[in-house]
Coordinates of C-alpha atoms and ligand atoms in Angstrom, one line a residue:
X1 CA 0.0 0.0 0.0
X2 CA 1.5 3.3 -1.0
X3 CA 2.1 6.1 1.5
X4 CA -0.1 8.5 -0.5
X5 CA -3.1 6.2 -0.4
X6 CA -4.9 8.0 2.4
X7 CA -5.0 11.4 0.6
X8 CA -6.1 9.6 -2.6
X9 CA -8.9 7.8 -0.8
X10 CA -10.1 10.9 0.9
X11 CA -10.0 12.8 -2.3
X12 CA -12.1 10.0 -4.0
X13 CA -14.6 10.1 -1.1
X14 CA -14.8 13.9 -1.3
X15 CA -15.4 13.7 -5.0
X16 CA -18.2 11.2 -4.4
X17 CA -19.8 13.6 -2.0
X18 CA -19.5 16.6 -4.3
X19 CA -20.8 14.5 -7.3
X20 CA -24.0 14.0 -5.4
X21 CA -24.6 17.7 -5.1
X22 CA -23.0 19.1 -8.2
X23 CA -25.8 18.3 -10.7
X24 CA -26.1 21.3 -13.0
X25 CA -29.0 23.6 -12.3
X26 CA -30.5 26.1 -14.7
X27 CA -30.8 29.4 -12.8
X28 CA -33.8 31.1 -14.3
X29 CA -34.7 34.6 -13.3
X30 CA -38.4 35.5 -13.6
X31 CA -39.2 39.2 -13.6
X32 CA -42.9 39.8 -13.0
X33 CA -44.2 43.4 -13.6
X34 CA -47.1 43.1 -11.2
X35 CA -48.4 41.2 -8.2
X36 CA -52.0 40.1 -8.4
X37 CA -54.1 36.9 -8.7
X38 CA -53.2 36.4 -12.3
X39 CA -49.4 36.5 -11.4
X40 CA -50.0 34.3 -8.4
X41 CA -51.5 31.7 -10.5
X42 CA -48.7 31.9 -13.1
X43 CA -46.0 31.9 -10.4
X44 CA -47.6 28.8 -8.9
X45 CA -47.4 27.0 -12.2
X46 CA -43.8 28.1 -12.7
X47 CA -42.9 26.7 -9.3
X48 CA -44.7 23.5 -10.2
X49 CA -42.6 23.1 -13.3
X50 CA -39.6 22.4 -11.0
X51 CA -41.2 19.1 -10.1
X52 CA -41.2 18.1 -13.8
X53 CA -37.6 19.2 -14.3
X54 CA -35.4 19.2 -11.2
X55 CA -32.6 21.0 -13.0
X56 CA -34.7 24.2 -12.8
X57 CA -33.7 26.6 -10.1
X58 CA -36.1 29.6 -10.4
X59 CA -36.1 32.9 -8.7
X60 CA -39.2 35.2 -9.0
X61 CA -39.1 38.9 -8.4
X62 CA -42.1 41.2 -8.7
X63 CA -41.8 44.9 -9.5
X64 CA -45.3 45.7 -8.3
X65 CA -46.1 47.8 -11.4
X66 CA -43.0 50.0 -11.0
X67 CA -40.7 50.5 -14.0
X68 CA -37.6 51.5 -12.0
X69 CA -38.0 48.6 -9.6
X70 CA -38.3 46.1 -12.5
X71 CA -35.2 47.6 -14.2
X72 CA -33.3 47.2 -10.9
X73 CA -34.5 43.7 -10.4
X74 CA -33.4 42.6 -13.9
X75 CA -30.0 44.2 -13.3
X76 CA -29.8 42.2 -10.0
X77 CA -30.6 39.0 -11.9
X78 CA -27.9 39.7 -14.5
X79 CA -25.4 40.5 -11.7
X80 CA -26.2 37.2 -10.0
X81 CA -25.4 35.4 -13.3
X82 CA -28.7 33.8 -14.3
X83 CA -28.8 31.4 -17.3
X84 CA -32.1 32.7 -18.7
X85 CA -34.4 35.6 -18.1
X86 CA -38.2 35.3 -18.3
X87 CA -39.8 38.8 -18.2
X88 CA -43.2 40.4 -18.4
X89 CA -42.1 44.1 -19.0
X90 CA -44.2 46.6 -17.1
X91 CA -44.1 49.3 -19.8
X92 CA -42.7 48.4 -23.3
X93 CA -40.7 51.6 -23.8
X94 CA -39.2 51.9 -20.3
X95 CA -38.1 48.3 -20.0
X96 CA -36.7 47.9 -23.5
X97 CA -33.2 49.1 -22.7
X98 CA -32.4 46.8 -19.8
X99 CA -34.0 43.8 -21.5
X100 CA -32.0 44.5 -24.7
X101 CA -28.8 44.7 -22.6
X102 CA -29.6 41.3 -21.1
X103 CA -30.1 39.8 -24.5
X104 CA -26.9 41.5 -25.8
X105 CA -24.9 40.0 -23.0
X106 CA -25.8 36.6 -24.2
X107 CA -28.6 35.7 -21.7
X108 CA -31.5 34.2 -23.5
X109 CA -34.6 36.3 -22.9
X110 CA -38.2 35.0 -23.0
X111 CA -40.9 37.6 -23.0
X112 CA -44.3 36.6 -21.9
X113 CA -47.7 38.4 -21.8
X114 CA -46.1 41.8 -22.5
X115 CA -43.6 43.0 -25.1
X116 CA -40.8 45.5 -25.4
X117 CA -40.3 47.9 -28.3
X118 CA -37.4 45.9 -29.5
X119 CA -36.8 42.7 -31.4
X120 CA -34.0 41.6 -29.0
X121 CA -35.5 38.6 -27.4
X122 CA -35.2 34.9 -27.8
X123 CA -38.9 34.0 -27.7
X124 CA -42.3 35.4 -26.9
X125 CA -45.2 33.6 -25.4
X126 CA -48.6 35.2 -24.8
X127 CA -52.1 35.7 -26.2
X128 CA -52.7 37.9 -29.2
X129 CA -53.9 41.0 -27.3
X130 CA -55.1 42.8 -30.5
X131 CA -57.2 39.7 -31.4
X132 CA -58.5 39.5 -27.9
X133 CA -59.5 43.2 -27.8
X134 CA -61.2 42.8 -31.2
X135 CA -63.0 39.6 -30.1
X136 CA -64.3 41.4 -27.0
X137 CA -65.3 44.5 -29.0
X138 CA -67.3 42.4 -31.4
X139 CA -68.8 40.3 -28.7
X140 CA -69.9 43.2 -26.5
X141 CA -71.3 45.1 -29.6
X142 CA -73.4 42.0 -30.4
X143 CA -74.7 41.8 -26.8
X144 CA -75.6 45.5 -27.0
X145 CA -77.4 44.9 -30.3
X146 CA -75.1 47.4 -31.9
X147 CA -76.4 50.4 -30.0
X148 CA -75.8 52.2 -26.8
X149 CA -72.9 53.7 -24.7
X150 CA -69.8 51.7 -23.9
X151 CA -67.1 52.7 -21.5
X152 CA -63.6 51.3 -22.1
X153 CA -61.2 51.4 -19.2
X154 CA -57.7 50.6 -20.4
X155 CA -54.8 48.9 -18.7
X156 CA -51.5 50.6 -17.9
X157 CA -50.7 53.2 -20.4
X158 CA -47.6 52.2 -22.4
X159 CA -47.9 48.5 -21.6
X160 CA -48.2 46.4 -24.7
X161 CA -51.5 44.5 -23.8
X162 CA -53.2 47.8 -23.1
X163 CA -52.1 49.3 -26.4
X164 CA -53.0 46.2 -28.4
X165 CA -56.3 45.5 -26.6
X166 CA -57.4 49.1 -27.2
X167 CA -56.5 48.9 -30.8
X168 CA -58.3 45.7 -31.4
X169 CA -61.3 46.8 -29.5
X170 CA -61.6 50.1 -31.4
X171 CA -61.1 48.5 -34.7
X172 CA -63.8 46.0 -34.0
X173 CA -66.2 48.7 -32.9
X174 CA -65.8 50.6 -36.1
X175 CA -68.2 48.2 -37.6
X176 CA -70.8 49.4 -35.1
X177 CA -71.4 53.1 -35.6
X178 CA -74.5 52.9 -33.3
X179 CA -72.2 52.4 -30.3
X180 CA -70.7 55.4 -28.6
X181 CA -67.3 54.5 -27.0
X182 CA -65.9 56.5 -24.1
X183 CA -62.3 55.5 -23.3
X184 CA -60.4 56.3 -20.1
X185 CA -56.7 55.8 -20.0
X186 CA -56.4 56.1 -16.2
X187 CA -56.3 52.4 -15.5
X188 CA -53.1 50.7 -14.5
X189 CA -54.5 47.1 -14.2
X190 CA -55.5 47.5 -10.6
X191 CA -59.1 47.5 -9.3
X192 CA -58.5 50.9 -7.6
X193 CA -57.4 52.5 -10.9
X194 CA -60.7 51.1 -12.4
X195 CA -62.6 53.0 -9.7
X196 CA -60.7 56.2 -10.3
X197 CA -61.1 56.1 -14.0
X198 CA -64.9 55.4 -13.7
X199 CA -65.3 58.2 -11.1
X200 CA -63.6 60.7 -13.4
X201 CA -66.0 59.8 -16.3
X202 CA -69.0 60.3 -14.0
X203 CA -67.6 63.6 -12.8
X204 CA -66.9 64.8 -16.3
X205 CA -70.1 63.6 -17.9
X206 CA -72.7 63.7 -15.1
X207 CA -75.8 62.8 -17.0
X208 CA -74.2 60.0 -19.0
X209 CA -76.3 56.9 -19.6
X210 CA -73.9 53.9 -19.6
X211 CA -75.0 50.5 -21.0
X212 CA -71.8 48.5 -20.8
X213 CA -68.3 48.8 -19.3
X214 CA -65.3 46.9 -20.8
X215 CA -62.3 46.7 -18.5
X216 CA -59.0 45.6 -20.0
X217 CA -59.0 43.2 -17.2
X218 CA -61.6 41.9 -14.8
X219 CA -60.2 43.9 -11.9
X220 CA -60.6 47.2 -13.8
X221 CA -64.2 46.2 -14.7
X222 CA -64.9 45.4 -11.0
X223 CA -63.5 48.7 -9.9
X224 CA -65.7 50.6 -12.3
X225 CA -68.7 48.5 -11.2
X226 CA -68.2 49.4 -7.6
X227 CA -68.3 53.1 -8.4
X228 CA -71.4 52.8 -10.7
X229 CA -73.2 50.6 -8.2
X230 CA -72.6 53.1 -5.4
X231 CA -73.9 55.8 -7.8
X232 CA -77.1 53.7 -8.0
X233 CA -76.6 52.5 -11.6
X234 CA -77.5 48.9 -11.3
X235 CA -78.5 47.9 -14.8
X236 CA -75.1 48.1 -16.5
X237 CA -73.3 45.1 -18.0
X238 CA -69.6 44.5 -17.3
X239 CA -67.0 42.8 -19.3
X240 CA -63.4 42.1 -18.6
X241 CA -60.4 40.0 -19.5
X242 CA -58.5 37.3 -17.6
X243 CA -61.3 35.0 -16.5
X244 CA -59.2 33.4 -13.8
X245 CA -60.7 30.2 -12.5
X246 CA -59.1 30.7 -9.1
X247 CA -61.1 31.9 -6.1
X248 CA -62.3 35.5 -6.5
X249 CA -61.3 35.4 -10.2
X250 CA -63.3 36.3 -13.3
X251 CA -64.9 32.9 -13.8
X252 CA -66.6 33.1 -10.4
X253 CA -67.7 36.6 -11.2
X254 CA -69.3 35.4 -14.5
X255 CA -70.9 32.5 -12.6
X256 CA -72.4 34.9 -10.1
X257 CA -73.5 37.3 -12.7
X258 CA -71.2 40.1 -11.5
X259 CA -69.5 40.1 -14.9
X260 CA -71.5 39.5 -18.1
X261 CA -68.5 37.8 -19.7
X262 CA -64.7 37.7 -19.6
X263 CA -62.0 36.3 -21.8
X264 CA -59.4 33.8 -20.8
X265 CA -56.0 35.3 -20.7
X266 CA -53.9 32.2 -20.2
X267 CA -51.1 32.0 -17.6
X268 CA -49.5 28.7 -18.9
X269 CA -46.6 28.7 -16.5
X270 CA -45.7 25.1 -17.3
X271 CA -45.6 25.7 -21.0
X272 CA -43.6 28.8 -20.5
X273 CA -41.0 26.9 -18.4
X274 CA -40.8 24.2 -21.0
X275 CA -40.0 26.8 -23.6
X276 CA -37.3 28.2 -21.4
X277 CA -35.6 24.8 -20.8
X278 CA -35.8 23.9 -24.5
X279 CA -33.9 27.1 -25.2
X280 CA -31.3 26.2 -22.5
X281 CA -31.0 22.6 -23.7
X282 CA -30.4 23.9 -27.2
X283 CA -33.5 22.2 -28.5
X284 CA -35.5 23.7 -31.4
X285 CA -38.3 26.0 -30.2
X286 CA -41.0 28.4 -31.6
X287 CA -39.8 32.0 -31.3
X288 CA -43.4 33.2 -31.1
X289 CA -46.0 31.2 -29.3
X290 CA -49.5 32.7 -29.4
X291 CA -51.8 31.4 -26.7
X292 CA -55.5 31.0 -27.6
X293 CA -58.2 32.7 -25.6
X294 CA -61.9 32.0 -25.3
X295 CA -64.8 34.1 -24.1
X296 CA -66.3 32.9 -20.8
X297 CA -70.0 33.6 -20.3
X298 CA -72.9 32.2 -18.4
X299 CA -73.3 29.4 -21.0
X300 CA -69.8 27.8 -20.6
X301 CA -68.6 29.0 -17.2
X302 CA -69.8 26.0 -15.2
X303 CA -68.0 23.5 -17.4
X304 CA -64.8 25.5 -17.5
X305 CA -64.8 25.9 -13.7
X306 CA -65.5 22.2 -13.2
X307 CA -62.6 21.4 -15.6
X308 CA -60.3 23.6 -13.6
X309 CA -61.3 22.1 -10.3
X310 CA -60.5 18.6 -11.7
X311 CA -57.1 19.9 -12.8
X312 CA -56.6 21.3 -9.4
X313 CA -57.5 18.0 -7.7
X314 CA -54.9 16.2 -9.9
X315 CA -52.2 18.7 -9.3
X316 CA -52.9 18.6 -5.5
X317 CA -52.4 14.9 -5.7
X318 CA -49.2 15.4 -7.6
X319 CA -48.0 17.8 -5.0
X320 CA -48.7 15.4 -2.2
X321 CA -46.8 12.6 -4.1
X322 CA -44.0 15.0 -4.8
X323 CA -43.6 16.0 -1.2
X324 CA -43.5 12.2 -0.3
X325 CA -40.8 11.7 -2.9
X326 CA -38.9 14.7 -1.6
X327 CA -39.0 13.3 1.9
X328 CA -37.8 9.9 0.6
X329 CA -34.9 11.4 -1.3
X330 CA -34.0 13.4 1.7
X331 CA -33.7 10.3 3.8
X332 CA -31.9 8.5 1.1
X333 CA -29.4 11.3 0.8
X334 CA -28.8 11.3 4.5
X335 CA -28.3 7.5 4.5
X336 CA -25.9 7.9 1.6
X337 CA -23.9 10.4 3.6
X338 CA -23.8 8.2 6.6
X339 CA -22.6 5.2 4.5
X340 CA -20.0 7.3 2.8
X341 CA -18.7 8.6 6.1
X342 CA -18.6 5.1 7.4
X343 CA -16.6 3.9 4.4
X344 CA -14.2 6.8 4.7
X345 CA -13.6 6.1 8.4
X346 CA -13.2 2.4 7.7
X347 CA -10.7 3.0 4.9
X348 CA -8.7 5.3 7.1
X349 CA -8.7 2.8 10.0
X350 CA -7.7 0.0 7.7
X351 CA -5.0 2.1 6.1
X352 CA -3.6 3.1 9.5
X353 CA -3.6 -0.5 10.8
X354 CA -1.8 -1.6 7.7
X355 CA 0.7 1.2 8.0
X356 CA 1.2 0.5 11.7
X357 CA 1.6 -3.2 10.9
X358 CA 4.2 -2.5 8.2
X359 CA 6.0 -0.1 10.6
X360 CA 6.2 -2.7 13.4
X361 CA 7.1 -5.5 11.1
X362 CA 10.0 -3.4 9.7
X363 CA 11.0 -2.5 13.2
X364 CA 10.8 -6.2 14.3
X365 CA 12.9 -7.2 11.3
X366 CA 15.5 -4.5 12.2
X367 CA 15.5 -5.7 15.8
X368 CA 16.0 -9.3 14.8
X369 CA 18.9 -8.3 12.6
X370 CA 20.5 -6.4 15.4
X371 CA 20.1 -9.4 17.8
X372 CA 21.6 -11.7 15.2
X373 CA 24.5 -9.3 14.7
X374 CA 25.1 -9.1 18.5
X375 CA 24.9 -12.8 19.0
X376 CA 27.0 -13.6 15.9
X377 CA 30.3 -13.0 17.7
X378 CA 29.5 -14.4 21.1
X379 CA 30.2 -18.0 20.4
X380 CA 33.9 -17.2 21.0
X381 CA 35.2 -15.7 24.2
X382 CA 37.1 -12.6 23.7
X383 CA 39.4 -10.5 25.8
X384 CA 38.2 -7.0 26.1
X385 CA 40.9 -4.7 24.6
X386 CA 42.7 -2.8 27.3
X387 CA 42.5 1.0 27.0
X388 CA 45.8 2.5 26.0
X389 CA 47.7 4.5 28.6
X390 CA 46.9 7.7 26.9
X391 CA 43.1 6.9 26.8
X392 CA 42.8 5.9 30.4
X393 CA 42.1 8.6 32.9
X394 CA 45.0 8.5 35.4
X395 CA 42.8 8.4 38.5
X396 CA 39.9 6.3 37.1
X397 CA 39.2 3.4 39.5
X398 CA 39.1 0.0 37.7
X399 CA 35.3 -0.4 37.5
X400 CA 34.1 3.2 37.7
X401 CA 31.8 4.1 34.8
X402 CA 34.1 5.5 32.1
X403 CA 32.9 9.0 31.0
X404 CA 31.8 8.1 27.5
X405 CA 31.2 10.6 24.8
X406 CA 27.7 10.1 23.2
X407 CA 28.1 6.7 21.3
X408 CA 26.8 6.3 17.8
X409 CA 24.4 3.5 17.3
X410 CA 26.9 1.2 15.6
X411 CA 29.8 1.9 18.0
X412 CA 27.4 1.3 20.9
X413 CA 26.4 -2.1 19.4
X414 CA 30.1 -3.0 18.9
X415 CA 30.8 -2.0 22.4
X416 CA 27.9 -4.0 23.7
X417 CA 28.8 -7.1 21.7
X418 CA 32.4 -6.9 22.9
X419 CA 31.2 -6.7 26.5
X420 CA 29.1 -9.8 26.1
X421 CA 31.9 -11.6 24.3
X422 CA 34.4 -10.9 27.0
X423 CA 32.3 -11.1 30.2
X424 CA 29.4 -13.6 29.6
X425 CA 31.3 -16.4 31.3
X426 CA 31.3 -14.4 34.6
X427 CA 28.2 -15.4 36.6
X428 CA 28.1 -12.1 38.3
X429 CA 28.2 -10.2 35.0
X430 CA 24.8 -8.4 35.2
X431 CA 23.1 -5.2 33.9
X432 CA 24.7 -3.0 36.5
X433 CA 28.1 -4.2 35.4
X434 CA 27.2 -3.7 31.8
X435 CA 26.1 -0.1 32.5
X436 CA 29.3 0.6 34.4
X437 CA 31.4 -0.8 31.6
X438 CA 29.6 1.1 29.0
X439 CA 29.2 4.3 30.9
X440 CA 25.4 4.4 31.2
X441 CA 22.9 4.1 34.0
X442 CA 20.9 0.9 34.2
X443 CA 17.8 2.7 32.9
X444 CA 19.7 4.4 30.0
X445 CA 21.2 1.1 29.0
X446 CA 17.8 -0.7 29.2
X447 CA 16.2 2.0 27.0
X448 CA 18.9 2.0 24.4
X449 CA 19.2 -1.7 24.1
X450 CA 15.4 -2.2 24.0
X451 CA 15.0 0.5 21.3
X452 CA 17.7 -1.0 19.1
X453 CA 17.0 -4.7 19.5
X454 CA 13.5 -5.0 21.0
X455 CA 15.1 -7.1 23.8
X456 CA 16.2 -6.1 27.3
X457 CA 19.9 -6.3 28.2
X458 CA 19.2 -9.2 30.6
X459 CA 17.5 -11.1 27.8
X460 CA 20.3 -10.5 25.4
X461 CA 22.9 -11.6 28.0
X462 CA 21.0 -14.8 28.6
X463 CA 20.6 -15.4 24.8
X464 CA 24.3 -14.7 24.4
X465 CA 25.1 -17.3 27.1
X466 CA 22.9 -19.8 25.5
X467 CA 24.2 -19.2 22.1
X468 CA 27.7 -19.8 23.2
X469 CA 26.5 -22.9 25.2
X470 CA 24.9 -24.3 22.1
X471 CA 28.1 -23.7 20.1
X472 CA 30.2 -25.4 22.8
X473 CA 27.7 -28.3 23.0
X474 CA 28.0 -28.9 19.3
X475 CA 31.7 -28.3 18.9
X476 CA 33.3 -29.7 22.1
X477 CA 33.1 -32.8 24.3
X478 CA 32.9 -30.8 27.5
X479 CA 30.2 -31.9 29.9
X480 CA 26.9 -30.1 30.1
X481 CA 27.6 -28.8 33.6
X482 CA 31.0 -27.6 32.5
X483 CA 29.5 -25.7 29.6
X484 CA 26.8 -24.3 31.9
X485 CA 29.5 -22.9 34.2
X486 CA 31.6 -21.8 31.3
X487 CA 28.8 -19.6 29.9
X488 CA 28.1 -18.0 33.3
X489 CA 25.3 -20.1 34.8
X490 CA 26.1 -20.8 38.4
X491 CA 23.6 -23.8 38.6
X492 CA 23.5 -26.6 36.0
X493 CA 19.8 -27.1 36.6
X494 CA 19.0 -23.5 35.9
X495 CA 21.2 -23.6 32.8
X496 CA 19.2 -26.7 31.6
X497 CA 15.9 -25.0 32.1
X498 CA 16.9 -21.8 30.3
X499 CA 18.4 -23.9 27.5
X500 CA 15.1 -25.8 27.0
X501 CA 13.1 -22.6 27.1
X502 CA 15.2 -21.1 24.4
X503 CA 15.7 -24.1 22.0
X504 CA 12.8 -26.3 23.0
X505 CA 15.2 -29.1 23.8
X506 CA 17.4 -29.9 26.8
X507 CA 21.1 -29.6 26.4
X508 CA 21.4 -33.4 26.5
X509 CA 18.9 -33.9 23.7
X510 CA 20.6 -31.3 21.7
X511 CA 24.0 -32.9 22.1
X512 CA 22.6 -36.3 21.1
X513 CA 21.2 -34.8 17.9
X514 CA 24.5 -33.3 16.9
Ligands
FRU1 C1 -51.8 40.7 -14.5 C2 -52.4 41.5 -15.6 C3 -53.7 40.9 -16.1 C4 -53.7 41.4 -17.5 C5 -52.3 41.4 -17.8 C6 -51.8 42.3 -18.8 O1 -50.7 41.3 -14.0 O2 -52.7 42.8 -15.1 O3 -54.8 41.2 -15.3 O4 -54.5 40.8 -18.3 O5 -51.6 41.6 -16.7 O6 -50.5 42.2 -19.0

């Protein structure tokens, strides 16, 4: 096992962990011009689309009908580094520049519902507001039997749906000269602005008989209605656009007779997100997607609402299933992390054990080699070389510890071996004596010998005695007791015991074998 195995294994484990979490996500910035029930429905659908495609990471900001805020929010998205921008521009002219710059910087731009004044966008999705205005104009004119007074309350001045709905509406009404149209441009898509616009008309034309009101959306129509109702005008018919099927939306108003009719202005969040991901995936896509709209009136509202409720039921089920799946994956992920951590820890432990084993095996081998080296020379008795006159300190007593300079490993071993060779025959040669001879305390000697050989000095002395005894047994005729005494054992029985412990055979058995 290589020494750099641990870092490699850890790296691999870390890579595994990061692989789990590094799946590429598409960051999609959604810039909503307004905040109202139409936007809520669409935002909900956009959020839902994340279930269908987990790569989508969406962030929705709403400008609350404020141009400057929307410009700022788009800049923020670009600064954060989004992969695609979906935007409903508040006013076409004001928002064009920042949206153009997003497009020019290489960020794909999907316009929906509203347009800019420029051609710099990747795709547009929305209803044909001119056709929608025209359809409503013709429908209302027919309901009015081509005669009477009709008030139009337009959406936000300068926003593309208001411009186009008005144009379509007016063009359609040209075919009905018996209808007098009074238009107010004070609306800004909110219900309050519908009230203000209607109030102003009443103030300016006090005796005006109104037959119908067309609001560019349902909220404008409802605002106008509130003013007219409080002015006691109860027999006016109201028409709007959006026909939301959600609670408090246009469909309910049609069902309850509050609105005469409305026109579906589709939100289609899922379809919009599919278009966005197709662009990001480099798949072919339609640059302009025109969503169809339908008039909702008392004849079809029940069926349309029932259809929507069924859709809702299904999507609620899906949401429930999705949250269960999420929970399951969360648990799975946690388990994966625990297993991974367990594997990493196990690998580290195994690696450490193997390394420790290798270290100790190497150390053991080294120790064995040292012991062999020490014992190699002990078979023969040797006279310890006398120190020369010049080396000997003049007043050093015969057995006083010589003051030794720090011995190197090999010179220490040489010295130790020589000591054993020359003194092992002496029964009183013990650790103290060794220490004295070598110039070390008992403890120092013990530590040094143990570190270098793995054996204690006493063990080595005994081994040395037995090694020489074995040699003498095999090479001489001397009696076993004689040999015992000769290698420093003062009792033959103790010699025999130690010999058997070391070689597994008694000295007699050993001699018979040789
Ligand atoms: C929603 C809304 C709708 C209207 C559309 C026009 O914010 O005001 O009511 O039909 O925008 O863009």
